[in-house]
Coordinates of N, CA and C and ligand atoms in Angstrom, one line a residue:
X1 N 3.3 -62.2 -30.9 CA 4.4 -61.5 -30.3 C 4.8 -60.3 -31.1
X2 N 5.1 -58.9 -30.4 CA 5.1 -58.1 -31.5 C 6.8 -57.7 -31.2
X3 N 7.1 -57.3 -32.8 CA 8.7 -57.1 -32.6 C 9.0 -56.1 -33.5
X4 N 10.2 -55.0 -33.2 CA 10.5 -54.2 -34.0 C 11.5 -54.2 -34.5
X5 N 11.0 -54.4 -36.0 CA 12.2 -54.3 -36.9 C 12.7 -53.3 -37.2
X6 N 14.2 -53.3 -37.2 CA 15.0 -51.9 -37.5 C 15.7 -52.3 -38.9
X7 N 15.7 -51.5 -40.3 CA 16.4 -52.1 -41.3 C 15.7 -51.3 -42.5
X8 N 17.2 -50.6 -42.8 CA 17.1 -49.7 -43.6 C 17.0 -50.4 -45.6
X9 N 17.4 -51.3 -45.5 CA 17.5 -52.1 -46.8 C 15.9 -52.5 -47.0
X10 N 14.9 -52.0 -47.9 CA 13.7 -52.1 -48.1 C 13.1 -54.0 -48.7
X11 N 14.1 -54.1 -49.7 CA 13.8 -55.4 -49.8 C 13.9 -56.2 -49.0
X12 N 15.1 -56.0 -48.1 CA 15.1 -57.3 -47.5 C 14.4 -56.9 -46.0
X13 N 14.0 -55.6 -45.5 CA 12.7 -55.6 -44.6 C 11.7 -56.0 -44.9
X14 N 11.0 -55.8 -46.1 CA 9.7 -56.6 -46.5 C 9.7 -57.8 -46.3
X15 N 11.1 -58.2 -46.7 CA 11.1 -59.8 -46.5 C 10.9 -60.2 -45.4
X16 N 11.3 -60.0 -44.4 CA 11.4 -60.0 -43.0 C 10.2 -59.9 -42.2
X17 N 9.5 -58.6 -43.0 CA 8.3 -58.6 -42.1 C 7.4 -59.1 -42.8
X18 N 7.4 -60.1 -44.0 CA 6.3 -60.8 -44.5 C 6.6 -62.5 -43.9
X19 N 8.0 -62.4 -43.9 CA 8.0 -64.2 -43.1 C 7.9 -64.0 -42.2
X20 N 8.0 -63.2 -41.2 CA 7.8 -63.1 -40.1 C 6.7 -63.1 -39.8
X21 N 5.8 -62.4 -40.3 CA 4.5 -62.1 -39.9 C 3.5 -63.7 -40.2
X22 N 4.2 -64.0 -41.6 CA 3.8 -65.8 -41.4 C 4.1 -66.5 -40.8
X23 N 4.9 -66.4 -39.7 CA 5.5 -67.1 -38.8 C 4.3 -67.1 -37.3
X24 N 3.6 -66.0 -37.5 CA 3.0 -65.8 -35.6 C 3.5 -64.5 -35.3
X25 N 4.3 -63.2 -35.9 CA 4.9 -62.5 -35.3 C 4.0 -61.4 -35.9
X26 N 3.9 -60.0 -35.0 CA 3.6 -58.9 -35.4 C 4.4 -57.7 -35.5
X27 N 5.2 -57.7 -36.7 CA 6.0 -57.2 -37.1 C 6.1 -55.3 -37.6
X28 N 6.2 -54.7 -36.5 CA 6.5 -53.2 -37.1 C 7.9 -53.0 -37.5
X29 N 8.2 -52.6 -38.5 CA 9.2 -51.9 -39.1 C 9.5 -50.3 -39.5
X30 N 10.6 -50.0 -38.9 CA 11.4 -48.7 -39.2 C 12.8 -48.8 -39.6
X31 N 13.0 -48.1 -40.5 CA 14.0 -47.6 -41.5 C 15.1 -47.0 -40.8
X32 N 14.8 -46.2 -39.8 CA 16.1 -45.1 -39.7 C 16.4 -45.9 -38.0
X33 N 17.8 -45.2 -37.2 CA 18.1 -45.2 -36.0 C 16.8 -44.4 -35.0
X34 N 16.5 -43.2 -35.2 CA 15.9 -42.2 -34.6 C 14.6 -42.9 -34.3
X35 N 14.0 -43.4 -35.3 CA 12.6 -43.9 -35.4 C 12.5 -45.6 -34.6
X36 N 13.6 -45.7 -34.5 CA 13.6 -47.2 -33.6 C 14.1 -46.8 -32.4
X37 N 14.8 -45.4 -32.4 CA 14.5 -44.8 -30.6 C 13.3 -45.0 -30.0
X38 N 12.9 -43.8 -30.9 CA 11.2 -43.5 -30.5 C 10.3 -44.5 -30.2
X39 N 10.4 -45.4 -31.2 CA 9.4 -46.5 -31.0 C 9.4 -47.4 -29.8
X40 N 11.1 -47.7 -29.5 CA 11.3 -48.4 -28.5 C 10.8 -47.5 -26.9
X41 N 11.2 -46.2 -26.8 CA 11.1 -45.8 -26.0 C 9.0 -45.6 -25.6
X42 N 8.4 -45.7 -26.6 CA 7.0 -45.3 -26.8 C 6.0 -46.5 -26.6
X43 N 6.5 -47.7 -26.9 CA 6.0 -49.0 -27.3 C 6.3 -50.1 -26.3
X44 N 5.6 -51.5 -26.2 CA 6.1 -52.5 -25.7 C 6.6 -53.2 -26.9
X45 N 7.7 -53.7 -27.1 CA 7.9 -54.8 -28.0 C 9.0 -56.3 -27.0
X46 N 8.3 -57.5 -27.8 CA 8.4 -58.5 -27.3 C 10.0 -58.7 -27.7
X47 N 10.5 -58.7 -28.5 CA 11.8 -58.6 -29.0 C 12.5 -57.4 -30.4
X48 N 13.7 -57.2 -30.6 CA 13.8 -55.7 -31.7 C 15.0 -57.0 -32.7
X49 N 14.4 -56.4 -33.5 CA 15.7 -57.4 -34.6 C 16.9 -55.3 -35.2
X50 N 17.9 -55.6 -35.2 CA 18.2 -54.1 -35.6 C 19.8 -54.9 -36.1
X51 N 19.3 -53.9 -37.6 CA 20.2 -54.3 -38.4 C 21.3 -53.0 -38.2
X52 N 22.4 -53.2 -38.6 CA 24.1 -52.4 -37.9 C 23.7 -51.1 -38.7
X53 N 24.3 -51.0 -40.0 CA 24.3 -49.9 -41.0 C 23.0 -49.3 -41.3
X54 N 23.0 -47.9 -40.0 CA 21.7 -47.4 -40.5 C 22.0 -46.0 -41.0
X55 N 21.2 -45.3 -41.9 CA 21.4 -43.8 -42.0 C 21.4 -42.8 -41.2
X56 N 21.0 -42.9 -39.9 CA 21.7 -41.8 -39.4 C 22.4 -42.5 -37.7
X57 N 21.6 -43.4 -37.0 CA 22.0 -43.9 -35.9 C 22.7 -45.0 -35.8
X58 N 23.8 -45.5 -36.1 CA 24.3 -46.9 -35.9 C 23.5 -47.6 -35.1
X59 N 23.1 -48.9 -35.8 CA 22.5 -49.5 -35.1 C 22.7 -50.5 -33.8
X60 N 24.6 -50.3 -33.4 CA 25.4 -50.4 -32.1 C 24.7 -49.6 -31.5
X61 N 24.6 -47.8 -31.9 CA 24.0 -46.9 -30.8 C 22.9 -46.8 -30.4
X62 N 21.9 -47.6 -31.4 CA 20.9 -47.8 -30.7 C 20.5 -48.7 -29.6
X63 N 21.4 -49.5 -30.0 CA 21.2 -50.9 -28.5 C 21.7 -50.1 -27.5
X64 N 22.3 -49.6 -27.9 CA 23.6 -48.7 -26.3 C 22.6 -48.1 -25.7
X65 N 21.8 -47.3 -26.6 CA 20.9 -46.3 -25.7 C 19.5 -46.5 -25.4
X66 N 19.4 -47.7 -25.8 CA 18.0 -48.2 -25.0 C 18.6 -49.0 -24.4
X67 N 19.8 -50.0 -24.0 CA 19.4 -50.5 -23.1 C 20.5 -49.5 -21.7
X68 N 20.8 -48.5 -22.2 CA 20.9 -47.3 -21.2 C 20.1 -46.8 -20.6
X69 N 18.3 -46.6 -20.9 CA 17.7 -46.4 -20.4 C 16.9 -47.4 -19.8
X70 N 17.2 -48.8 -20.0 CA 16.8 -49.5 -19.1 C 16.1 -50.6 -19.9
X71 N 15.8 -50.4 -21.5 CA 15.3 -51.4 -22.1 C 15.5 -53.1 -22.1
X72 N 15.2 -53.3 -21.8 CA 15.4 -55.1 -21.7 C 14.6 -56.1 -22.4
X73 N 14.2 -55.5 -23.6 CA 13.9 -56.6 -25.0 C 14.7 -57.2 -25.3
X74 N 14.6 -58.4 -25.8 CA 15.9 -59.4 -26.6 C 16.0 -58.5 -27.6
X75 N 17.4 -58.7 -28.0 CA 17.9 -57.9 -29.3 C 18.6 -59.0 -29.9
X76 N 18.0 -59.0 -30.9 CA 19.0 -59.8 -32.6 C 19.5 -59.0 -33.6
X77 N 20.2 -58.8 -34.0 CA 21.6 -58.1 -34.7 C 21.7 -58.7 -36.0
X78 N 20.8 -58.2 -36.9 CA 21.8 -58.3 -38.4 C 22.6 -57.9 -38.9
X79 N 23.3 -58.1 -39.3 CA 25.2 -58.1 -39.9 C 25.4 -58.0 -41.2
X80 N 25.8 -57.4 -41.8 CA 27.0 -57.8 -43.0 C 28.4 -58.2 -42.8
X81 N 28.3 -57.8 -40.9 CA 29.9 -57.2 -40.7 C 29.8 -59.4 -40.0
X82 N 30.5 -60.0 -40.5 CA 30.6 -61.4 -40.0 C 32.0 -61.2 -38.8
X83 N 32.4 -60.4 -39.1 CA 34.2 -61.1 -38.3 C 33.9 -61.3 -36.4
X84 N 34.5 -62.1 -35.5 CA 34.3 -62.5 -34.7 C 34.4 -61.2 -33.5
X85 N 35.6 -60.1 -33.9 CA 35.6 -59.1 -33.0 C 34.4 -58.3 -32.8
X86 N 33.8 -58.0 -33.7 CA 32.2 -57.3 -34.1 C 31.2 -58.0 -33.3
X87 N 31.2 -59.4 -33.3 CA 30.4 -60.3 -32.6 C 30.8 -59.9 -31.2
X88 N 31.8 -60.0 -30.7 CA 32.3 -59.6 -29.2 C 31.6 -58.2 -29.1
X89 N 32.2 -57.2 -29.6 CA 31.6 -55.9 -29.4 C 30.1 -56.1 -29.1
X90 N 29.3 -56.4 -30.2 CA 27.7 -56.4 -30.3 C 27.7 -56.8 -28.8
X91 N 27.7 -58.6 -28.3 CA 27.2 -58.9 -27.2 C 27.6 -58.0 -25.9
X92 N 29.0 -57.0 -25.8 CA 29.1 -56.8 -24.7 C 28.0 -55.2 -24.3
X93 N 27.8 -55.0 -26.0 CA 26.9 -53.4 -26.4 C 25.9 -53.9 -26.2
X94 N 25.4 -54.9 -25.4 CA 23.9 -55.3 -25.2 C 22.8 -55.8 -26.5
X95 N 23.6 -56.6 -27.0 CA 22.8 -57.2 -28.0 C 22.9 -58.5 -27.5
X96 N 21.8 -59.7 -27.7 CA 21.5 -60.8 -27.2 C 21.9 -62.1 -28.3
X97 N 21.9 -61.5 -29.2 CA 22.7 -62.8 -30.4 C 22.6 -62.2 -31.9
X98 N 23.0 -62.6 -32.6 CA 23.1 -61.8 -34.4 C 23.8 -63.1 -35.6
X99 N 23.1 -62.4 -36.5 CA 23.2 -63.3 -37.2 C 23.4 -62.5 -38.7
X100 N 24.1 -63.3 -39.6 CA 25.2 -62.2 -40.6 C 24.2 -62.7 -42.0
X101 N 24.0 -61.4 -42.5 CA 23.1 -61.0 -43.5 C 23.5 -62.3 -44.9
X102 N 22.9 -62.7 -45.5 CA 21.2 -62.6 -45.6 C 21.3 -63.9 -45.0
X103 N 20.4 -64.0 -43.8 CA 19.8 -64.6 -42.7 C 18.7 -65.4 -43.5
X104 N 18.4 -66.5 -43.5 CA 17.2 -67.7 -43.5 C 16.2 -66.6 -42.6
X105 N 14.7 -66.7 -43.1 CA 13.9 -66.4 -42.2 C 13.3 -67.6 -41.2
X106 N 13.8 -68.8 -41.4 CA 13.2 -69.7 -40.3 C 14.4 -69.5 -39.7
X107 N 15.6 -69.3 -40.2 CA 16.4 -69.2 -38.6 C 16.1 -68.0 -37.8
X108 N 15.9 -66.8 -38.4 CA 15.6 -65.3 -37.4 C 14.5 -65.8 -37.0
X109 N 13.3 -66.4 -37.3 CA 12.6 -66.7 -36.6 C 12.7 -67.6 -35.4
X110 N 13.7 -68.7 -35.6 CA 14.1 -69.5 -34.5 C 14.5 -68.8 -33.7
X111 N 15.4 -67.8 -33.7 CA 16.6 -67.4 -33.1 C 15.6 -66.5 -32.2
X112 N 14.9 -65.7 -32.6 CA 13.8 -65.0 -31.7 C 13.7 -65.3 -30.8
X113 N 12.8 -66.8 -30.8 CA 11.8 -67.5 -29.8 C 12.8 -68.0 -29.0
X114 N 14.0 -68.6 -29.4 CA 14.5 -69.0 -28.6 C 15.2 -67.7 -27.5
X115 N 15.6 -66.4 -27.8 CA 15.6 -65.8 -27.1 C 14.3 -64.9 -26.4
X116 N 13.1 -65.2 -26.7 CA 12.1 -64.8 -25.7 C 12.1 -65.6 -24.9
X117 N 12.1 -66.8 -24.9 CA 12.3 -68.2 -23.9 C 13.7 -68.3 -22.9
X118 N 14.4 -67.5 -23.5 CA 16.0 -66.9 -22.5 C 15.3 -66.1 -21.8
X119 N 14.4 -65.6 -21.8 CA 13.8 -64.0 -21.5 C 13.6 -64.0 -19.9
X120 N 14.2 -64.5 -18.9 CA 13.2 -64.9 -18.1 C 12.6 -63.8 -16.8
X121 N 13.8 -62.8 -17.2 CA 12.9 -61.3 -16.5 C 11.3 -61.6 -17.0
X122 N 11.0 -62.1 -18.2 CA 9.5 -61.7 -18.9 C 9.4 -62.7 -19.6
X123 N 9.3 -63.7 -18.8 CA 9.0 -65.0 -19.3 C 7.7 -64.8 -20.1
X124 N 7.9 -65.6 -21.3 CA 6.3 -65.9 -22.0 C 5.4 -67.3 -21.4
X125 N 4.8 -66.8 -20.6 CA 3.7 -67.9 -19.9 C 2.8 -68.2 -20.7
X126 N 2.1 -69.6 -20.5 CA 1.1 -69.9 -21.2 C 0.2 -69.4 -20.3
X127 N -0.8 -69.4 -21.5 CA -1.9 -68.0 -21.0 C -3.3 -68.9 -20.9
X128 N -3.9 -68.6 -19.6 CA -4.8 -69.3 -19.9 C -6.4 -68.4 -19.3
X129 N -7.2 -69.1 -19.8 CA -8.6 -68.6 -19.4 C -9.7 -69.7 -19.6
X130 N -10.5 -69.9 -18.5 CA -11.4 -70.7 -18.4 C -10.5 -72.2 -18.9
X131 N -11.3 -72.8 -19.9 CA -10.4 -74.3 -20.4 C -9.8 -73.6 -21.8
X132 N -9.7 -72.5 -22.0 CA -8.8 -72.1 -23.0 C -7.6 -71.6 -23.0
X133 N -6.3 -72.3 -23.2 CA -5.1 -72.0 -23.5 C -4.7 -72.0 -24.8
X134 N -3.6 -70.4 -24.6 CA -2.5 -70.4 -25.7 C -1.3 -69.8 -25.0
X135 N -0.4 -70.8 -25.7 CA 1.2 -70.9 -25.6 C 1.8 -70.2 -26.7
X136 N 2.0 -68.7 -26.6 CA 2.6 -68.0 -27.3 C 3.7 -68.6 -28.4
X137 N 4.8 -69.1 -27.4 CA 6.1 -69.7 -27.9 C 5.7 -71.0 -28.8
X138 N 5.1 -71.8 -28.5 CA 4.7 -72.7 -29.6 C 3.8 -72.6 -30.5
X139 N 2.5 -71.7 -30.0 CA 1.9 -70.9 -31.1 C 0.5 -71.9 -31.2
X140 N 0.8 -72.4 -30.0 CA -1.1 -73.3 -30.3 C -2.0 -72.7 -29.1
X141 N -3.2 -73.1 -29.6 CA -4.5 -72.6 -28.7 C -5.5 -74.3 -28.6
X142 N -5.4 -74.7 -27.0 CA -6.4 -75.7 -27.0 C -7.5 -75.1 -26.3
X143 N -8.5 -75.7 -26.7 CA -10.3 -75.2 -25.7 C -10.1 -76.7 -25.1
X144 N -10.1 -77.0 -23.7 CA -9.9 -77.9 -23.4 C -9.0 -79.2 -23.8
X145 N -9.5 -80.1 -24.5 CA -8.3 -81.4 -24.5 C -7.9 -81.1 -26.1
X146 N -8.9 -80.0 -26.7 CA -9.0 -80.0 -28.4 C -8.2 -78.8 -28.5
X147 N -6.9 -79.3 -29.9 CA -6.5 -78.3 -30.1 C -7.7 -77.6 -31.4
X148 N -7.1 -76.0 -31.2 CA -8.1 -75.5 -32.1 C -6.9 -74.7 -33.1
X149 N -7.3 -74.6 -34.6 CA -6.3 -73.6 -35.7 C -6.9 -72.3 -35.5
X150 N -6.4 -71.9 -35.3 CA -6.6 -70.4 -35.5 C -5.7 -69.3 -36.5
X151 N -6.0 -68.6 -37.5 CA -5.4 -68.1 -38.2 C -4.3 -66.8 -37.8
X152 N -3.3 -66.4 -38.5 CA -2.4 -65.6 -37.5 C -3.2 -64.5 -37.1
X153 N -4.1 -64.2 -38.2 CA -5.2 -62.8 -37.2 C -5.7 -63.3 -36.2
X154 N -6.2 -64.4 -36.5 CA -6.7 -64.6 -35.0 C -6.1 -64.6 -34.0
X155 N -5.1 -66.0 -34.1 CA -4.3 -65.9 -33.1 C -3.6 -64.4 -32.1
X156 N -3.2 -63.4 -32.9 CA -2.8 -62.0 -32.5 C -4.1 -61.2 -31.6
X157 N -5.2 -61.7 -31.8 CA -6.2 -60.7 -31.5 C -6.7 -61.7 -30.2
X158 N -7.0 -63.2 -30.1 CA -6.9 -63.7 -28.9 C -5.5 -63.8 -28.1
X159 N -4.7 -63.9 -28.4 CA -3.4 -63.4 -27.4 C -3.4 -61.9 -26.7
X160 N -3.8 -61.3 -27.4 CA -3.9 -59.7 -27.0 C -4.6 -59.7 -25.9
X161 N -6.3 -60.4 -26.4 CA -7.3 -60.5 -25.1 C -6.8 -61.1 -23.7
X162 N -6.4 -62.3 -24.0 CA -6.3 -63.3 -22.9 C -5.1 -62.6 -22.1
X163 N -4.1 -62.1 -22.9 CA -2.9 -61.4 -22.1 C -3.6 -60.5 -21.0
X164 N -3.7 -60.0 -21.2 CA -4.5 -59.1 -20.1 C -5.9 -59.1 -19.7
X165 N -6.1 -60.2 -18.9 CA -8.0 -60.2 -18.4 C -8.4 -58.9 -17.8
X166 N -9.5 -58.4 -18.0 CA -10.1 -58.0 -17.8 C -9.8 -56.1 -18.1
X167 N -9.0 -56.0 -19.1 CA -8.9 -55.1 -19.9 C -9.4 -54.6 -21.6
X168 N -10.4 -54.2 -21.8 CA -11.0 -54.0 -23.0 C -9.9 -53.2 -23.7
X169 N -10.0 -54.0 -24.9 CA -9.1 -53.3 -26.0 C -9.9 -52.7 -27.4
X170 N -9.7 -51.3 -27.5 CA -10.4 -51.1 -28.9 C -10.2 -51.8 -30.1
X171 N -11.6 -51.7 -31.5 CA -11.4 -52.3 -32.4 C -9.7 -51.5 -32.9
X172 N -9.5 -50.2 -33.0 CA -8.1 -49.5 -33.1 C -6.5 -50.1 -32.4
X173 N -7.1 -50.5 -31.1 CA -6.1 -51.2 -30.6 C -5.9 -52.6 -31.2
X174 N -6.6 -53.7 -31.6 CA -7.0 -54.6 -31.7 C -6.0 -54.3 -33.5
X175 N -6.5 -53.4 -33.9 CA -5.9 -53.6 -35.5 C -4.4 -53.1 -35.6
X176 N -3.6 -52.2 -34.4 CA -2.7 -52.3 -34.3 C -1.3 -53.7 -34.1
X177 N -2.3 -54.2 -33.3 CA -1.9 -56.0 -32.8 C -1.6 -56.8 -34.2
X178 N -2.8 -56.9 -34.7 CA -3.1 -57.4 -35.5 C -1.9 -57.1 -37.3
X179 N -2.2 -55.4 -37.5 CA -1.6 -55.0 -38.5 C -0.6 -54.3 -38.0
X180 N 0.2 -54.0 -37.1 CA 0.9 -52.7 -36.8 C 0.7 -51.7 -37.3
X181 N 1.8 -50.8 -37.5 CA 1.0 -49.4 -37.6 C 1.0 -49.4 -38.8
X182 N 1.7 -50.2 -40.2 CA 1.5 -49.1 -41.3 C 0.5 -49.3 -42.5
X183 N -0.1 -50.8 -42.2 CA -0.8 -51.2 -43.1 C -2.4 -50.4 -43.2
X184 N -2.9 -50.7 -44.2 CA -4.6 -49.7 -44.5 C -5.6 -50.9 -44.2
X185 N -6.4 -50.7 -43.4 CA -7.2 -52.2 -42.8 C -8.8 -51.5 -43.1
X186 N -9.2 -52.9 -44.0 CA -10.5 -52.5 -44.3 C -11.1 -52.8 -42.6
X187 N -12.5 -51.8 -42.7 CA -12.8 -51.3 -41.3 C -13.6 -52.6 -40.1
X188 N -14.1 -53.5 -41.6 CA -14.7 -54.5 -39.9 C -13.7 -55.4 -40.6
X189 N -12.6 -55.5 -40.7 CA -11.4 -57.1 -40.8 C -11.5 -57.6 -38.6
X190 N -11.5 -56.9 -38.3 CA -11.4 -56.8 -36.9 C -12.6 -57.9 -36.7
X191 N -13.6 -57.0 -36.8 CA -14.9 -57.9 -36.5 C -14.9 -59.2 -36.9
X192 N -14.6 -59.4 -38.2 CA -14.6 -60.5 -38.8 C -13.8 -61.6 -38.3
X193 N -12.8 -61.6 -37.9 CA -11.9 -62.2 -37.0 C -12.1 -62.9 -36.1
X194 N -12.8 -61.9 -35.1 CA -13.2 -62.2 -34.4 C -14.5 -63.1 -34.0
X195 N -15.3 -62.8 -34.8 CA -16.3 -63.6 -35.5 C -15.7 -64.8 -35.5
X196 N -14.5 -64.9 -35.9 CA -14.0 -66.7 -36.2 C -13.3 -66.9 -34.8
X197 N -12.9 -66.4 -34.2 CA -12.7 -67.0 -33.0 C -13.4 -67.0 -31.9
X198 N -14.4 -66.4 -32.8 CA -15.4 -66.9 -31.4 C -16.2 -68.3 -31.5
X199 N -16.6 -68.3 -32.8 CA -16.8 -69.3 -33.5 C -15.8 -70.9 -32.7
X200 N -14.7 -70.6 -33.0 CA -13.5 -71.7 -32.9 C -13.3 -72.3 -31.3
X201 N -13.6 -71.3 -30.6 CA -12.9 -71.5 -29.4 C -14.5 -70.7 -28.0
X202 N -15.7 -70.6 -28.7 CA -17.0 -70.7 -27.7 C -17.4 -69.1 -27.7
X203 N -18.3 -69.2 -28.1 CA -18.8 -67.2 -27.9 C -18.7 -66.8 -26.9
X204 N -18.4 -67.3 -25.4 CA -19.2 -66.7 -24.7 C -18.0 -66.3 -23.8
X205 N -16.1 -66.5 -24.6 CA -15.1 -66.3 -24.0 C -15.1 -64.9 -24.2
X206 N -15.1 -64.1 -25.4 CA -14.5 -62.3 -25.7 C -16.2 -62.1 -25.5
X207 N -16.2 -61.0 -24.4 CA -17.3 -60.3 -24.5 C -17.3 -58.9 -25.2
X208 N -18.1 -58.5 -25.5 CA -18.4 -57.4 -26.5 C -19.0 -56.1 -25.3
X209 N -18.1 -55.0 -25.2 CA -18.4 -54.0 -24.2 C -18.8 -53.1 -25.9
X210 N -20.1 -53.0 -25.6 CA -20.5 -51.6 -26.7 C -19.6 -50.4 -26.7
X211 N -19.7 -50.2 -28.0 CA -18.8 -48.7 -28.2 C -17.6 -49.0 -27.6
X212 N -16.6 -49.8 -27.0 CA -15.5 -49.4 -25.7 C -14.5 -50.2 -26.9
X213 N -15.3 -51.5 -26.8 CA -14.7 -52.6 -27.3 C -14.5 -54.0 -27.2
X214 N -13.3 -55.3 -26.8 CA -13.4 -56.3 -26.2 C -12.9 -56.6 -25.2
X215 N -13.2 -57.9 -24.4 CA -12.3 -58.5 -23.1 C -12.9 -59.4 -22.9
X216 N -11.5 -60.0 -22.5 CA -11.7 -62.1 -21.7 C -11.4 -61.4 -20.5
X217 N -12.5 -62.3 -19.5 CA -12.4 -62.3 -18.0 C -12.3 -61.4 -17.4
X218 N -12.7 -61.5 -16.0 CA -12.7 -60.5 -15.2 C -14.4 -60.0 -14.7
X219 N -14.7 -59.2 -14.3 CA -16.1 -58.4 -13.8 C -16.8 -59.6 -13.4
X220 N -17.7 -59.9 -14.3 CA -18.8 -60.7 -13.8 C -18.6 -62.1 -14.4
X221 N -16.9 -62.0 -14.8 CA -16.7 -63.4 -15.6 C -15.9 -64.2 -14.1
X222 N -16.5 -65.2 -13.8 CA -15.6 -66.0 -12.6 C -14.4 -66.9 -13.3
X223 N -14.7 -67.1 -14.5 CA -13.5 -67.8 -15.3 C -12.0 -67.1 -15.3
Ligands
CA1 CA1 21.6 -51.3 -43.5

């Protein structure tokens, strides 16, 4: 599930997007107000974590103005500011719950899921194909009665596929999922990956469209 972190404090964004990302999550991060406009307005993201005190946008006015234009991602609210009036303000400025700095990363991670599961305009369904299911929210993948592990690359790069049958996603697209945008990805990590989930869960679910890229189901797949 990919989510955008807003948070100008470097340490404790790294932190964030390194538990997080060990959590199942695919975490992009931006520093400023402006740059969590853009993103939001340019991007799907499954939820935005957006911390208050930013350098140039309050991070109140950023919730204000996406969900002015109609944004409807969960929003979780980091704080320094604890006092209960702030808390009122946030939820009525369209933030969905917050939690006062420095946050446990298994609770922001709790707190997440349990608001993608509030979500129910865009409920997270379990996703299925042929006898292969994965349940986002809980974060497992069975091939029929057997659960299978799959690593968080993996996991990210079969959720991507199965989310959308019958849409081919580049190896580019695929390492966005996978890495978001800012990390340096040696060139076949992709391949390799996938190699193991094909391995894990039957070769013959991601087909390989030359040059284009991958896809589960659809055309000449009756699965
Ligand atoms: Ca800050």
């Amino acid at each position: 599930m990919r989510v955008l972190l807003v948070e100008d404090d470097t340490l404790l964004g790294d932190g964030l997007q390194t538990g997080l990302s060990q959590t199942g999550f695919t975490v992009d991060w931006v520093r400023e107000g402006h740059q969590a406009l853009h993103a939001l307005r340019s991007e799907t993201f499954d939820a935005a974590i957006v911390d208050l005190g930013l350098p140039d946008v309050d991070g109140t006015e950023v919730i204000r103005r996406y969900r002015d234009h109609g944004g409807g991602a969960p929003i979780l609210v980091l704080t320094a500011r604890g006092d209960i009036g702030n808390k009122l303000t946030l939820l009525d400025g369209g933030a969905d719950d917050y939690l006062v700095k420095p946050a446990d990363i298994r609770e922001v991670a709790a707190r997440l899921r349990v608001l993608m599961r509030r979500d129910d305009g865009r409920r997270v369904p379990v996703l299925r194909h042929g006898n292969v299911e994965l349940d986002p929210l809980a974060y497992t993948v069975r091939v029929g009665e057997q659960t299978v592990d799959l690593t968080q690359s993996e996991f990210k790069i079969l959720h991507a596929l199965i989310r959308s049958p019958g849409t081919v996603l580049s190896r580019e697209r695929l390492e966005e999922v996978v890495y978001g945008w800012e990390s340096e990805v040696d060139s076949n990590a992709i391949q390799v990956h996938l190699h193991n989930v094909r391995r894990k869960i039957g070769a013959e679910v991601i087909r390989t469209i030359r040059g284009v890229g991958y896809v589960i189901g659809r055309q000449d797949d009756p699965a």
